[in-house]
């Protein structure tokens, strides 16, 4: 499931790329490690872009250590002055929350060219959690048509 508030709008290029890779890595971890049957991606924007990826899988063990993917999520956030929080979700599963400073939804996007914020925005992410749970694999997140959000 993907949920986003109506004012996500266009993002600065660096934030857009970071957001895409954060969600992609979080979804990869869900498929590889969570044994989840459901996953929700939530996007919300005011003066920051908040990204939450939550699954209903097995959660994090008490002794878990961040691998390359989780370290990458934290590094991408830190590069833009944001934060990442990765923890067991209430009720089971794992929750990855990333916060990226981007200015308000009506803040100008620092780009000389590209679609306007009023253009239709597509999200194209395919993850077959049932196949992953059954061991048959899953499709990797695909590159979005224009933007993650």
Coordinates of C-alpha atoms in Angstrom, one line a residue:
X1 CA 0.0 0.0 0.0
X2 CA 1.2 3.5 -0.8
X3 CA -0.2 6.5 1.0
X4 CA 0.7 10.2 0.5
X5 CA -0.8 13.4 1.6
X6 CA -2.1 15.7 -1.2
X7 CA 0.7 18.3 -0.8
X8 CA 3.8 16.1 -1.4
X9 CA 4.4 17.9 -4.7
X10 CA 7.7 18.2 -6.5
X11 CA 10.9 17.8 -4.5
X12 CA 14.4 19.1 -4.9
X13 CA 16.4 16.7 -7.0
X14 CA 18.6 15.5 -4.2
X15 CA 15.7 14.8 -1.9
X16 CA 13.8 13.0 -4.7
X17 CA 16.7 10.7 -5.4
X18 CA 17.3 10.0 -1.7
X19 CA 13.6 9.3 -1.1
X20 CA 13.5 6.8 -4.0
X21 CA 16.6 4.9 -2.8
X22 CA 15.4 4.9 0.8
X23 CA 12.1 3.4 -0.1
X24 CA 13.7 1.0 -2.6
X25 CA 16.2 -0.2 0.1
X26 CA 13.5 -0.5 2.7
X27 CA 11.3 -2.6 0.4
X28 CA 14.2 -4.8 -0.5
X29 CA 14.7 -5.5 3.2
X30 CA 11.0 -6.3 3.5
X31 CA 11.3 -8.8 0.7
X32 CA 14.6 -10.4 1.8
X33 CA 14.3 -10.5 5.6
X34 CA 10.8 -9.7 6.9
X35 CA 8.7 -12.7 5.9
X36 CA 5.9 -10.1 5.6
X37 CA 2.6 -10.3 3.9
X38 CA 1.8 -6.6 4.0
X39 CA 3.9 -3.5 3.6
X40 CA 2.8 0.2 3.7
X41 CA 4.8 3.2 2.4
X42 CA 3.6 6.5 3.7
X43 CA 4.8 9.9 2.5
X44 CA 3.9 13.2 4.1
X45 CA 5.3 16.6 3.6
X46 CA 5.3 19.9 5.4
X47 CA 8.7 21.5 6.0
X48 CA 10.2 18.0 5.7
X49 CA 9.4 14.9 3.7
X50 CA 8.6 12.1 6.1
X51 CA 8.9 8.6 4.7
X52 CA 7.6 5.5 6.6
X53 CA 7.9 2.0 5.4
X54 CA 6.2 -0.5 7.7
X55 CA 5.7 -4.2 7.4
X56 CA 3.9 -6.9 9.4
X57 CA 6.8 -9.4 9.3
X58 CA 9.0 -10.9 11.9
X59 CA 10.6 -7.7 13.1
X60 CA 14.1 -7.0 14.3
X61 CA 15.8 -9.4 16.6
X62 CA 17.2 -8.0 19.8
X63 CA 20.7 -8.6 18.5
X64 CA 20.2 -7.2 15.0
X65 CA 23.0 -5.2 13.4
X66 CA 22.4 -2.8 10.5
X67 CA 23.7 -4.2 7.2
X68 CA 24.7 -2.3 4.1
X69 CA 21.1 -1.4 3.3
X70 CA 20.1 0.1 6.6
X71 CA 23.4 2.0 6.8
X72 CA 22.8 3.3 3.3
X73 CA 19.3 4.6 4.4
X74 CA 20.9 6.4 7.4
X75 CA 23.7 7.9 5.3
X76 CA 21.3 9.2 2.6
X77 CA 19.3 11.0 5.3
X78 CA 22.4 12.4 7.0
X79 CA 23.8 13.7 3.7
X80 CA 20.7 15.9 3.4
X81 CA 20.6 16.9 7.0
X82 CA 17.8 14.5 7.8
X83 CA 17.4 11.5 10.1
X84 CA 16.5 7.8 9.9
X85 CA 14.9 5.7 12.6
X86 CA 14.8 1.9 12.1
X87 CA 13.0 -0.1 14.8
X88 CA 10.5 -2.8 15.6
X89 CA 7.0 -1.6 14.9
X90 CA 4.3 -1.7 17.5
X91 CA 2.3 -4.9 17.0
X92 CA 5.1 -6.6 15.1
X93 CA 7.1 -6.1 12.0
X94 CA 9.6 -3.3 11.3
X95 CA 9.2 0.4 10.8
X96 CA 11.7 2.5 8.8
X97 CA 11.1 6.3 9.2
X98 CA 13.2 8.8 7.3
X99 CA 12.9 12.6 7.5
X100 CA 14.4 14.8 4.8
X101 CA 14.3 18.6 5.0
X102 CA 12.8 19.9 1.8
X103 CA 11.0 23.1 2.7
X104 CA 7.2 23.5 2.5
X105 CA 5.0 22.0 -0.2
X106 CA 4.9 25.3 -1.9
X107 CA 8.6 25.9 -1.7
X108 CA 10.3 26.4 -5.1
X109 CA 12.0 23.4 -6.6
X110 CA 15.6 24.1 -7.5
X111 CA 15.6 22.8 -11.0
X112 CA 15.8 24.7 -14.3
X113 CA 13.7 22.2 -16.2
X114 CA 11.3 19.4 -15.6
X115 CA 7.6 18.9 -15.1
X116 CA 5.6 21.4 -13.0
X117 CA 4.1 20.4 -9.6
X118 CA 0.7 20.3 -11.2
X119 CA 1.7 17.4 -13.6
X120 CA 0.4 14.0 -12.8
X121 CA 2.8 12.0 -10.7
X122 CA 3.1 8.3 -11.0
X123 CA 4.4 5.7 -8.5
X124 CA 5.6 2.4 -10.0
X125 CA 6.7 0.0 -7.3
X126 CA 6.1 -3.7 -7.6
X127 CA 6.8 -6.1 -4.7
X128 CA 5.3 -9.5 -4.6
X129 CA 5.4 -10.2 -0.8
X130 CA 3.5 -13.5 -1.1
X131 CA 6.1 -14.9 -3.5
X132 CA 8.9 -13.7 -1.2
X133 CA 7.3 -15.4 1.8
X134 CA 6.9 -18.6 -0.2
X135 CA 10.5 -18.4 -1.3
X136 CA 9.7 -17.8 -5.0
X137 CA 11.3 -14.4 -5.0
X138 CA 9.9 -10.9 -5.7
X139 CA 10.2 -8.3 -8.3
X140 CA 12.6 -5.4 -7.5
X141 CA 11.2 -1.9 -7.1
X142 CA 11.2 -0.4 -10.6
X143 CA 12.3 3.1 -11.6
X144 CA 9.4 5.5 -11.2
X145 CA 8.0 7.1 -14.3
X146 CA 9.0 10.5 -13.1
X147 CA 9.2 10.7 -9.4
X148 CA 8.8 8.6 -6.3
X149 CA 6.1 10.9 -5.0

